[in-house]
Tab-separated table of C-alpha atoms in Angstrom:
chain	number	residue	atom	x	y	z
A	1	UNK	CA	-0.003	0.034	0.050
A	2	UNK	CA	2.856	2.390	0.694
A	3	UNK	CA	4.218	1.960	-2.759
A	4	UNK	CA	0.751	2.901	-4.132
A	5	UNK	CA	0.866	6.211	-1.997
A	6	UNK	CA	4.318	6.977	-3.163
A	7	UNK	CA	3.131	6.485	-6.876
A	8	UNK	CA	0.307	8.994	-6.331
A	9	UNK	CA	2.567	11.465	-4.817
A	10	UNK	CA	5.152	11.155	-7.589
A	11	UNK	CA	2.470	12.106	-10.125
A	12	UNK	CA	1.014	15.008	-8.169
A	13	UNK	CA	3.201	17.621	-9.872
A	14	UNK	CA	2.020	16.663	-13.402
A	15	UNK	CA	-1.531	17.945	-14.014
A	16	UNK	CA	-2.006	15.399	-16.852
A	17	UNK	CA	-1.383	12.466	-14.510
A	18	UNK	CA	-2.289	13.577	-11.044
A	19	UNK	CA	-5.445	12.616	-9.258
A	20	UNK	CA	-5.082	15.243	-6.507
A	21	UNK	CA	-4.031	18.861	-5.996
A	22	UNK	CA	-0.286	19.223	-6.075
A	23	UNK	CA	-0.218	21.325	-2.929
A	24	UNK	CA	-1.099	18.179	-0.929
A	25	UNK	CA	2.491	17.326	-1.269
A	26	UNK	CA	4.235	20.562	-2.410
A	27	UNK	CA	3.618	22.863	0.574
A	28	UNK	CA	5.397	24.445	3.486
A	29	UNK	CA	4.690	21.485	5.746
A	30	UNK	CA	6.513	18.964	3.657
A	31	UNK	CA	9.139	21.479	2.863
A	32	UNK	CA	9.822	22.010	6.548
A	33	UNK	CA	9.832	18.242	7.281
A	34	UNK	CA	12.438	17.697	4.566
A	35	UNK	CA	14.518	20.564	6.013
A	36	UNK	CA	14.328	19.381	9.608
A	37	UNK	CA	15.035	15.750	8.703
A	38	UNK	CA	18.229	16.961	6.761
A	39	UNK	CA	19.457	18.925	9.858
A	40	UNK	CA	18.744	16.044	12.138
A	41	UNK	CA	20.887	13.866	9.864
A	42	UNK	CA	23.647	16.417	9.700
A	43	UNK	CA	24.159	17.264	13.343
A	44	UNK	CA	27.635	18.842	12.939
A	45	UNK	CA	26.717	21.807	10.817
A	46	UNK	CA	26.632	25.410	11.958
A	47	UNK	CA	23.109	26.874	11.336
A	48	UNK	CA	20.257	28.261	13.272
A	49	UNK	CA	18.251	25.221	12.430
A	50	UNK	CA	21.019	22.760	13.256
A	51	UNK	CA	19.753	19.960	15.421
A	52	UNK	CA	22.240	18.455	17.906
A	53	UNK	CA	22.789	14.692	17.912
A	54	UNK	CA	21.017	14.428	21.396
A	55	UNK	CA	17.898	16.141	20.133
A	56	UNK	CA	14.986	15.329	17.783
A	57	UNK	CA	12.418	16.964	15.688
A	58	UNK	CA	8.619	16.644	15.404
A	59	UNK	CA	5.967	18.127	12.986
A	60	UNK	CA	2.470	19.286	14.134
A	61	UNK	CA	2.977	19.018	17.891
A	62	UNK	CA	0.310	20.424	20.192
A	63	UNK	CA	1.769	23.176	22.415
A	64	UNK	CA	-0.015	23.775	25.828
A	65	UNK	CA	-0.919	27.384	26.278
A	66	UNK	CA	-0.863	29.544	29.544
A	67	UNK	CA	-4.467	30.201	28.561
A	68	UNK	CA	-5.396	26.598	27.788
A	69	UNK	CA	-9.024	25.822	28.194
A	70	UNK	CA	-9.659	23.236	30.870
A	71	UNK	CA	-12.249	20.499	31.098
A	72	UNK	CA	-14.467	22.460	33.566
A	73	UNK	CA	-14.260	25.781	31.881
A	74	UNK	CA	-15.200	25.220	28.255
A	75	UNK	CA	-16.902	28.592	28.233
A	76	UNK	CA	-14.419	30.595	29.987
A	77	UNK	CA	-13.946	34.029	28.333
A	78	UNK	CA	-10.744	34.490	26.444
A	79	UNK	CA	-9.551	30.878	27.078
A	80	UNK	CA	-7.954	28.938	24.071
A	81	UNK	CA	-7.105	25.453	22.821
A	82	UNK	CA	-3.659	24.075	21.974
A	83	UNK	CA	-1.367	25.865	19.493
A	84	UNK	CA	-0.248	23.752	16.560
A	85	UNK	CA	3.546	23.973	15.976
A	86	UNK	CA	4.588	23.331	12.294
A	87	UNK	CA	7.875	22.138	13.545
A	88	UNK	CA	9.847	21.861	16.753
A	89	UNK	CA	13.346	20.640	17.510
A	90	UNK	CA	14.820	19.840	20.926
A	91	UNK	CA	14.598	17.513	23.863
A	92	UNK	CA	10.871	16.666	24.365
A	93	UNK	CA	8.239	13.962	24.601
A	94	UNK	CA	5.005	13.647	22.692
A	95	UNK	CA	1.868	12.290	24.125
A	96	UNK	CA	3.007	11.738	27.650
A	97	UNK	CA	0.446	14.085	29.053
A	98	UNK	CA	-2.302	14.182	26.427
A	99	UNK	CA	-2.375	12.738	22.843
A	100	UNK	CA	-0.180	14.802	20.618
A	101	UNK	CA	0.737	17.186	23.354
A	102	UNK	CA	4.350	18.249	23.641
A	103	UNK	CA	6.240	18.417	27.059
A	104	UNK	CA	9.870	19.091	27.771
A	105	UNK	CA	12.180	16.425	29.016
A	106	UNK	CA	13.701	17.203	32.400
A	107	UNK	CA	17.066	17.559	30.916
A	108	UNK	CA	15.985	19.847	28.053
A	109	UNK	CA	18.413	22.528	27.268
A	110	UNK	CA	17.651	22.982	23.553
A	111	UNK	CA	14.364	24.027	21.945
A	112	UNK	CA	13.216	25.896	18.883
A	113	UNK	CA	9.828	26.178	17.246
A	114	UNK	CA	9.323	26.964	13.617
A	115	UNK	CA	6.435	28.433	11.722
A	116	UNK	CA	6.571	27.553	8.026
A	117	UNK	CA	4.998	29.767	5.280
A	118	UNK	CA	4.904	29.914	1.517
A	119	UNK	CA	2.810	32.921	0.782
A	120	UNK	CA	0.289	33.149	3.565
A	121	UNK	CA	0.980	35.321	6.562
A	122	UNK	CA	1.056	34.655	10.352
A	123	UNK	CA	-2.327	34.365	11.820
A	124	UNK	CA	-3.557	37.585	13.339
A	125	UNK	CA	-5.174	36.055	16.473
A	126	UNK	CA	-7.409	33.538	18.227
A	127	UNK	CA	-11.151	33.426	18.473
A	128	UNK	CA	-11.193	35.042	21.813
A	129	UNK	CA	-8.309	37.433	21.278
A	130	UNK	CA	-8.188	38.752	17.809
A	131	UNK	CA	-4.841	40.477	18.347
A	132	UNK	CA	-3.094	37.456	19.793
A	133	UNK	CA	-0.911	36.675	16.845
A	134	UNK	CA	0.918	33.433	15.902
A	135	UNK	CA	4.362	34.685	16.966
A	136	UNK	CA	3.302	35.920	20.549
A	137	UNK	CA	1.321	32.764	20.952
A	138	UNK	CA	4.276	30.373	20.098
A	139	UNK	CA	6.655	32.254	22.486
A	140	UNK	CA	4.066	32.312	25.295
A	141	UNK	CA	3.703	28.646	24.818
A	142	UNK	CA	7.597	28.278	25.063
A	143	UNK	CA	7.527	30.011	28.422
A	144	UNK	CA	4.629	27.908	29.506
A	145	UNK	CA	6.350	24.707	28.659
A	146	UNK	CA	9.389	25.891	30.519
A	147	UNK	CA	7.402	26.743	33.622
A	148	UNK	CA	5.506	23.440	33.605
A	149	UNK	CA	8.930	21.458	33.361
A	150	UNK	CA	10.537	23.695	35.993
A	151	UNK	CA	13.140	24.800	33.487
A	152	UNK	CA	12.277	28.458	33.393
A	153	UNK	CA	15.473	29.556	35.159
A	154	UNK	CA	17.807	26.970	33.392
A	155	UNK	CA	20.319	27.804	30.760
A	156	UNK	CA	19.486	26.753	27.098
A	157	UNK	CA	21.853	26.172	24.317
A	158	UNK	CA	18.986	27.503	22.110
A	159	UNK	CA	15.580	28.760	22.902
A	160	UNK	CA	14.077	30.200	19.769
A	161	UNK	CA	11.079	30.917	17.429
A	162	UNK	CA	11.800	31.172	13.717
A	163	UNK	CA	9.520	31.906	10.732
A	164	UNK	CA	10.410	30.320	7.485
A	165	UNK	CA	9.233	31.897	4.317
A	166	UNK	CA	10.185	32.806	0.657
A	167	UNK	CA	12.346	35.891	0.177
A	168	UNK	CA	9.740	37.315	-2.092
A	169	UNK	CA	7.034	37.127	0.661
A	170	UNK	CA	4.845	40.294	0.275
A	171	UNK	CA	4.325	40.537	4.025
A	172	UNK	CA	7.948	40.261	4.922
A	173	UNK	CA	8.219	43.762	6.626
A	174	UNK	CA	5.069	43.192	8.647
A	175	UNK	CA	6.253	39.723	9.769
A	176	UNK	CA	9.527	41.141	11.015
A	177	UNK	CA	7.668	43.736	13.022
A	178	UNK	CA	5.276	41.069	14.485
A	179	UNK	CA	8.303	38.862	15.695
A	180	UNK	CA	10.168	41.972	17.179
A	181	UNK	CA	10.650	41.501	20.811
A	182	UNK	CA	8.951	44.832	21.666
A	183	UNK	CA	5.889	43.751	19.771
A	184	UNK	CA	5.861	40.280	21.224
A	185	UNK	CA	6.100	41.567	24.809
A	186	UNK	CA	3.364	43.939	24.416
A	187	UNK	CA	1.085	41.446	22.891
A	188	UNK	CA	1.684	38.746	25.524
A	189	UNK	CA	1.150	41.252	28.428
A	190	UNK	CA	-2.064	42.422	26.691
A	191	UNK	CA	-3.346	38.767	26.457
A	192	UNK	CA	-2.537	38.339	30.138
A	193	UNK	CA	-4.445	41.419	31.288
A	194	UNK	CA	-7.486	40.361	29.209
A	195	UNK	CA	-7.541	36.899	30.836
A	196	UNK	CA	-9.693	36.409	33.805
A	197	UNK	CA	-7.910	33.900	35.743
A	198	UNK	CA	-4.298	34.899	36.915
A	199	UNK	CA	-3.622	31.843	39.088
A	200	UNK	CA	-3.864	28.744	36.849
A	201	UNK	CA	-2.710	25.445	38.251
A	202	UNK	CA	0.764	25.378	36.719
A	203	UNK	CA	1.289	29.133	37.414
A	204	UNK	CA	2.749	30.231	34.119
A	205	UNK	CA	0.276	33.115	33.680
A	206	UNK	CA	1.377	34.501	37.113
A	207	UNK	CA	5.047	34.000	36.061
A	208	UNK	CA	4.500	35.618	32.747
A	209	UNK	CA	2.732	38.645	34.384
A	210	UNK	CA	5.852	39.743	36.016
A	211	UNK	CA	8.606	38.197	33.852
A	212	UNK	CA	7.535	38.499	30.202
A	213	UNK	CA	9.729	41.392	29.233
A	214	UNK	CA	12.899	39.765	30.656
A	215	UNK	CA	11.998	36.374	29.197
A	216	UNK	CA	11.463	37.764	25.688
A	217	UNK	CA	14.331	40.243	25.708
A	218	UNK	CA	16.995	37.935	27.357
A	219	UNK	CA	16.123	34.349	26.770
A	220	UNK	CA	14.343	33.984	23.520
A	221	UNK	CA	15.668	34.387	19.918
A	222	UNK	CA	13.413	35.365	17.143
A	223	UNK	CA	14.194	35.510	13.420
A	224	UNK	CA	12.896	35.268	9.845
A	225	UNK	CA	14.893	32.692	7.708
A	226	UNK	CA	14.257	32.544	3.976
A	227	UNK	CA	13.714	29.217	2.246
A	228	UNK	CA	16.233	30.240	-0.371
A	229	UNK	CA	19.025	30.636	2.201
A	230	UNK	CA	18.168	27.178	3.617
A	231	UNK	CA	18.120	25.668	0.167
A	232	UNK	CA	21.547	27.246	-0.624
A	233	UNK	CA	22.923	25.945	2.666
A	234	UNK	CA	21.689	22.351	2.296
A	235	UNK	CA	22.829	22.371	-1.417
A	236	UNK	CA	20.844	19.415	-2.480
A	237	UNK	CA	19.420	19.642	-6.058
A	238	UNK	CA	16.479	17.547	-5.297
A	239	UNK	CA	15.363	19.815	-2.403
A	240	UNK	CA	15.752	22.779	-4.722
A	241	UNK	CA	13.498	21.149	-7.206
A	242	UNK	CA	10.892	20.459	-4.545
A	243	UNK	CA	11.054	24.082	-3.266
A	244	UNK	CA	10.611	25.411	-6.758
A	245	UNK	CA	7.506	23.268	-7.141
A	246	UNK	CA	6.143	24.623	-3.863
A	247	UNK	CA	6.560	28.032	-5.108
A	248	UNK	CA	4.938	27.274	-8.430
A	249	UNK	CA	1.837	25.603	-6.929
A	250	UNK	CA	1.378	28.001	-4.083
A	251	UNK	CA	1.439	31.103	-6.272
A	252	UNK	CA	-2.248	31.719	-5.960
A	253	UNK	CA	-1.753	32.597	-2.236
A	254	UNK	CA	0.969	35.060	-3.016
A	255	UNK	CA	-1.368	38.197	-2.991
A	256	UNK	CA	-3.993	36.698	-0.884
């Protein structure tokens, strides 16, 4: 059965042969998985996306939020569900607490989260907080994970949030503003002030209320990394072909 799936995928770039939209394969999600897998298999390289030999990567992990909706407060104003991480690298477990949920290992000293884009932009907010953008949400989740694992005061080799996108992305300047530390700090603090419960069971809201500015400015790295620079660094012709097909088949979203 696997060989049949592979055959279908191999035809997806040819409109005369394909039985499904090419974007099912040629998209930012699969581009990211190929990139992270390469870095995992080349642990000695020097790059922001480098993955040490003692770390792993995962796609579509569920990140618990400081404002996570509990089983008894489904209607709580401003609460939210899990944040879906396009990619994460570091020392973590998946599914120990809840299905699909990421938790940090006790010895975790390396963690970065990636948001992958072709031509779409970062999401502007959540249902209950329209301003709580994707960058601020991911970084608040990193803080929450650290508090839950009692690692908030520990030293990390890397603790970061990266946005991966094409160099021609029309919203590049706005995305750079959104991931600026000043903007992230202000957004998280606004989210905290709008939330009704400041003393949740794991205490990350209380911690963030007084430590967000220092955490964002001193512990977290944020950056935009273009796919083009990644492809050039990896220097694999097959990855370049795949990326060019991603660009081709996702063009309709470029000006969306």
